[in-house]
Amino acid sequence: RARVSCNPMIAPLTPAAFAARLEGRRVQGIRRRAKYIVLALSKGETLLIHLRMTGQLSLIPEHIPRDKHQHIVLSLDNGHELRFHDTRKFGRWILTRTPDRILERLGPEPLAKDFNQKLFSTQLRARRRQLKPLFLQNPLCYFTIN
């Protein structure tokens, strides 16, 4: 089961549609891609979670009362809940059957085996500007500085 108290976090789905698509799904795998937490679910669904600035995930026994900033709660079959706490409401959850449409735009994975210093140097040499704006704004550069 899923409960949502902040609709923009799951847009464009409504809380009812989001909950209906998640109900009964099993988590088949968990990984990260860039700043997304990627949950592969049964029946072809994928849940992408972006914590943004203040989001936090917690696995909590279901009998512990929720706090007002736990805006998304997934009830699990083991008596626990996966709770998304986000005071500023910046986080986003994307339920999709086509995760690659979002993830492929992120560019190469800096922790992948095929990413190396030569590729990084080539990308940097192609531009002459301050590093932070280059990293934050240039679609050819695939790094983020916080």
PDB file of C-alpha atoms in Angstrom:
ATOM      1  CA  ARG A   1       0.000   0.000   0.000  1.00  0.00           C
ATOM      2  CA  ALA A   2       1.030   3.595  -0.551  1.00  0.00           C
ATOM      3  CA  ARG A   3      -0.117   6.794   1.133  1.00  0.00           C
ATOM      4  CA  VAL A   4       0.753  10.224  -0.217  1.00  0.00           C
ATOM      5  CA  SER A   5       0.103  13.552   1.497  1.00  0.00           C
ATOM      6  CA  CYS A   6       1.995  15.804  -0.938  1.00  0.00           C
ATOM      7  CA  ASN A   7       0.725  15.418  -4.497  1.00  0.00           C
ATOM      8  CA  PRO A   8       3.507  17.356  -6.316  1.00  0.00           C
ATOM      9  CA  MET A   9       6.049  14.753  -5.161  1.00  0.00           C
ATOM     10  CA  ILE A  10       4.385  12.095  -7.328  1.00  0.00           C
ATOM     11  CA  ALA A  11       3.070  14.262 -10.197  1.00  0.00           C
ATOM     12  CA  PRO A  12       1.662  13.698 -12.755  1.00  0.00           C
ATOM     13  CA  LEU A  13      -0.055  10.783 -10.967  1.00  0.00           C
ATOM     14  CA  THR A  14      -2.783  11.300  -8.412  1.00  0.00           C
ATOM     15  CA  PRO A  15      -2.300   9.671  -4.999  1.00  0.00           C
ATOM     16  CA  ALA A  16      -5.015   7.120  -5.873  1.00  0.00           C
ATOM     17  CA  ALA A  17      -3.379   6.198  -9.205  1.00  0.00           C
ATOM     18  CA  PHE A  18       0.072   6.046  -7.587  1.00  0.00           C
ATOM     19  CA  ALA A  19      -1.197   3.770  -4.810  1.00  0.00           C
ATOM     20  CA  ALA A  20      -3.092   1.529  -7.248  1.00  0.00           C
ATOM     21  CA  ARG A  21      -0.029   0.987  -9.443  1.00  0.00           C
ATOM     22  CA  LEU A  22       2.172   0.176  -6.430  1.00  0.00           C
ATOM     23  CA  GLU A  23      -0.202  -2.111  -4.574  1.00  0.00           C
ATOM     24  CA  GLY A  24       1.004  -5.696  -4.478  1.00  0.00           C
ATOM     25  CA  ARG A  25       4.294  -4.981  -6.281  1.00  0.00           C
ATOM     26  CA  ARG A  26       7.468  -6.663  -5.079  1.00  0.00           C
ATOM     27  CA  VAL A  27      10.833  -4.941  -4.957  1.00  0.00           C
ATOM     28  CA  GLN A  28      13.080  -7.002  -7.228  1.00  0.00           C
ATOM     29  CA  GLY A  29      16.201  -4.846  -7.090  1.00  0.00           C
ATOM     30  CA  ILE A  30      17.611  -1.616  -5.730  1.00  0.00           C
ATOM     31  CA  ARG A  31      20.430   0.444  -7.222  1.00  0.00           C
ATOM     32  CA  ARG A  32      21.425   4.052  -7.695  1.00  0.00           C
ATOM     33  CA  ARG A  33      21.922   6.023 -10.862  1.00  0.00           C
ATOM     34  CA  ALA A  34      23.333   9.501 -10.365  1.00  0.00           C
ATOM     35  CA  LYS A  35      21.143  10.999  -7.630  1.00  0.00           C
ATOM     36  CA  TYR A  36      18.232   8.630  -8.209  1.00  0.00           C
ATOM     37  CA  ILE A  37      17.437   5.606  -6.089  1.00  0.00           C
ATOM     38  CA  VAL A  38      16.084   3.057  -8.565  1.00  0.00           C
ATOM     39  CA  LEU A  39      13.695   0.372  -7.328  1.00  0.00           C
ATOM     40  CA  ALA A  40      12.917  -2.316  -9.901  1.00  0.00           C
ATOM     41  CA  LEU A  41       9.424  -3.569  -9.124  1.00  0.00           C
ATOM     42  CA  SER A  42       7.432  -6.543 -10.303  1.00  0.00           C
ATOM     43  CA  LYS A  43       5.113  -6.307 -13.322  1.00  0.00           C
ATOM     44  CA  GLY A  44       7.450  -3.983 -15.215  1.00  0.00           C
ATOM     45  CA  GLU A  45       7.230  -0.963 -12.937  1.00  0.00           C
ATOM     46  CA  THR A  46      10.230   1.093 -11.791  1.00  0.00           C
ATOM     47  CA  LEU A  47      10.179   3.607  -8.963  1.00  0.00           C
ATOM     48  CA  LEU A  48      12.717   6.430  -9.253  1.00  0.00           C
ATOM     49  CA  ILE A  49      13.269   8.396  -6.052  1.00  0.00           C
ATOM     50  CA  HIS A  50      15.167  11.682  -6.008  1.00  0.00           C
ATOM     51  CA  LEU A  51      15.782  12.975  -2.482  1.00  0.00           C
ATOM     52  CA  ARG A  52      16.721  16.473  -3.654  1.00  0.00           C
ATOM     53  CA  MET A  53      17.948  18.721  -0.815  1.00  0.00           C
ATOM     54  CA  THR A  54      16.167  17.470   2.293  1.00  0.00           C
ATOM     55  CA  GLY A  55      14.591  14.100   1.501  1.00  0.00           C
ATOM     56  CA  GLN A  56      15.269  11.080   3.704  1.00  0.00           C
ATOM     57  CA  LEU A  57      14.130   7.469   3.475  1.00  0.00           C
ATOM     58  CA  SER A  58      13.575   5.423   6.616  1.00  0.00           C
ATOM     59  CA  LEU A  59      12.476   1.860   7.201  1.00  0.00           C
ATOM     60  CA  ILE A  60      10.312   2.027  10.323  1.00  0.00           C
ATOM     61  CA  PRO A  61       8.014  -0.451  12.127  1.00  0.00           C
ATOM     62  CA  GLU A  62       4.430   0.380  11.141  1.00  0.00           C
ATOM     63  CA  HIS A  63       3.266   0.857  14.751  1.00  0.00           C
ATOM     64  CA  ILE A  64       5.476   3.948  15.209  1.00  0.00           C
ATOM     65  CA  PRO A  65       3.403   7.093  14.567  1.00  0.00           C
ATOM     66  CA  ARG A  66       4.161   9.112  11.443  1.00  0.00           C
ATOM     67  CA  ASP A  67       5.399  12.660  11.719  1.00  0.00           C
ATOM     68  CA  LYS A  68       3.923  15.501   9.663  1.00  0.00           C
ATOM     69  CA  HIS A  69       6.856  15.608   7.227  1.00  0.00           C
ATOM     70  CA  GLN A  70       6.632  11.953   6.198  1.00  0.00           C
ATOM     71  CA  HIS A  71       4.787  12.683   2.966  1.00  0.00           C
ATOM     72  CA  ILE A  72       5.001   9.278   1.268  1.00  0.00           C
ATOM     73  CA  VAL A  73       4.604   5.990   3.095  1.00  0.00           C
ATOM     74  CA  LEU A  74       4.847   2.536   1.542  1.00  0.00           C
ATOM     75  CA  SER A  75       3.457  -0.275   3.713  1.00  0.00           C
ATOM     76  CA  LEU A  76       5.511  -3.431   3.334  1.00  0.00           C
ATOM     77  CA  ASP A  77       4.426  -7.007   3.957  1.00  0.00           C
ATOM     78  CA  ASN A  78       6.965  -7.479   6.768  1.00  0.00           C
ATOM     79  CA  GLY A  79       5.297  -5.071   9.223  1.00  0.00           C
ATOM     80  CA  HIS A  80       7.525  -2.121   8.319  1.00  0.00           C
ATOM     81  CA  GLU A  81       6.978   1.028   6.325  1.00  0.00           C
ATOM     82  CA  LEU A  82       9.292   2.840   3.942  1.00  0.00           C
ATOM     83  CA  ARG A  83       8.748   6.482   4.859  1.00  0.00           C
ATOM     84  CA  PHE A  84       9.861   9.492   2.879  1.00  0.00           C
ATOM     85  CA  HIS A  85      10.533  12.484   5.109  1.00  0.00           C
ATOM     86  CA  ASP A  86      10.990  15.798   3.304  1.00  0.00           C
ATOM     87  CA  THR A  87      10.541  19.010   5.276  1.00  0.00           C
ATOM     88  CA  ARG A  88      10.848  21.271   2.233  1.00  0.00           C
ATOM     89  CA  LYS A  89       8.849  19.024  -0.135  1.00  0.00           C
ATOM     90  CA  PHE A  90      11.456  19.111  -2.914  1.00  0.00           C
ATOM     91  CA  GLY A  91      11.805  15.343  -3.372  1.00  0.00           C
ATOM     92  CA  ARG A  92      10.279  13.527  -6.329  1.00  0.00           C
ATOM     93  CA  TRP A  93       9.018   9.980  -6.874  1.00  0.00           C
ATOM     94  CA  ILE A  94       8.516   8.836 -10.440  1.00  0.00           C
ATOM     95  CA  LEU A  95       6.648   5.606 -11.104  1.00  0.00           C
ATOM     96  CA  THR A  96       7.330   4.523 -14.659  1.00  0.00           C
ATOM     97  CA  ARG A  97       7.474   1.583 -17.027  1.00  0.00           C
ATOM     98  CA  THR A  98      10.186   3.360 -19.065  1.00  0.00           C
ATOM     99  CA  PRO A  99      12.921   4.462 -16.637  1.00  0.00           C
ATOM    100  CA  ASP A 100      15.487   4.797 -19.417  1.00  0.00           C
ATOM    101  CA  ARG A 101      13.648   7.831 -20.777  1.00  0.00           C
ATOM    102  CA  ILE A 102      14.788   9.648 -17.629  1.00  0.00           C
ATOM    103  CA  LEU A 103      18.019   7.855 -16.736  1.00  0.00           C
ATOM    104  CA  GLU A 104      19.626   7.849 -20.187  1.00  0.00           C
ATOM    105  CA  ARG A 105      19.692  11.660 -20.223  1.00  0.00           C
ATOM    106  CA  LEU A 106      22.054  11.628 -17.246  1.00  0.00           C
ATOM    107  CA  GLY A 107      25.116  10.793 -19.307  1.00  0.00           C
ATOM    108  CA  PRO A 108      27.924   8.444 -18.304  1.00  0.00           C
ATOM    109  CA  GLU A 109      28.046   7.103 -14.796  1.00  0.00           C
ATOM    110  CA  PRO A 110      31.218   8.418 -13.094  1.00  0.00           C
ATOM    111  CA  LEU A 111      31.467   5.273 -10.951  1.00  0.00           C
ATOM    112  CA  ALA A 112      31.170   2.912 -13.932  1.00  0.00           C
ATOM    113  CA  LYS A 113      34.155   0.840 -15.005  1.00  0.00           C
ATOM    114  CA  ASP A 114      34.265   2.463 -18.458  1.00  0.00           C
ATOM    115  CA  PHE A 115      34.449   5.998 -17.071  1.00  0.00           C
ATOM    116  CA  ASN A 116      38.059   7.134 -16.831  1.00  0.00           C
ATOM    117  CA  GLN A 117      40.358  10.145 -16.585  1.00  0.00           C
ATOM    118  CA  LYS A 118      40.743  10.370 -20.365  1.00  0.00           C
ATOM    119  CA  LEU A 119      36.989  10.756 -20.917  1.00  0.00           C
ATOM    120  CA  PHE A 120      36.762  13.312 -18.117  1.00  0.00           C
ATOM    121  CA  SER A 121      39.741  15.309 -19.470  1.00  0.00           C
ATOM    122  CA  THR A 122      38.311  15.316 -22.995  1.00  0.00           C
ATOM    123  CA  GLN A 123      35.007  16.722 -21.730  1.00  0.00           C
ATOM    124  CA  LEU A 124      36.753  19.436 -19.721  1.00  0.00           C
ATOM    125  CA  ARG A 125      39.066  20.510 -22.567  1.00  0.00           C
ATOM    126  CA  ALA A 126      36.077  21.121 -24.838  1.00  0.00           C
ATOM    127  CA  ARG A 127      34.990  24.078 -22.656  1.00  0.00           C
ATOM    128  CA  ARG A 128      36.614  27.253 -21.350  1.00  0.00           C
ATOM    129  CA  ARG A 129      34.679  28.562 -18.386  1.00  0.00           C
ATOM    130  CA  GLN A 130      34.450  28.374 -14.620  1.00  0.00           C
ATOM    131  CA  LEU A 131      34.100  24.812 -13.390  1.00  0.00           C
ATOM    132  CA  LYS A 132      30.994  25.098 -11.231  1.00  0.00           C
ATOM    133  CA  PRO A 133      28.747  26.600 -13.971  1.00  0.00           C
ATOM    134  CA  LEU A 134      30.177  24.056 -16.403  1.00  0.00           C
ATOM    135  CA  PHE A 135      29.293  21.166 -14.132  1.00  0.00           C
ATOM    136  CA  LEU A 136      25.861  22.510 -13.186  1.00  0.00           C
ATOM    137  CA  GLN A 137      24.573  23.797 -16.518  1.00  0.00           C
ATOM    138  CA  ASN A 138      26.326  22.129 -19.420  1.00  0.00           C
ATOM    139  CA  PRO A 139      24.502  19.067 -20.790  1.00  0.00           C
ATOM    140  CA  LEU A 140      27.818  17.746 -22.117  1.00  0.00           C
ATOM    141  CA  CYS A 141      29.297  17.534 -18.644  1.00  0.00           C
ATOM    142  CA  TYR A 142      27.777  14.927 -16.382  1.00  0.00           C
ATOM    143  CA  PHE A 143      28.802  15.930 -12.897  1.00  0.00           C
ATOM    144  CA  THR A 144      27.070  17.894 -10.164  1.00  0.00           C
ATOM    145  CA  ILE A 145      28.817  19.883  -7.477  1.00  0.00           C
ATOM    146  CA  ASN A 146      26.888  20.423  -4.272  1.00  0.00           C
TER     147      ASN A 146
END
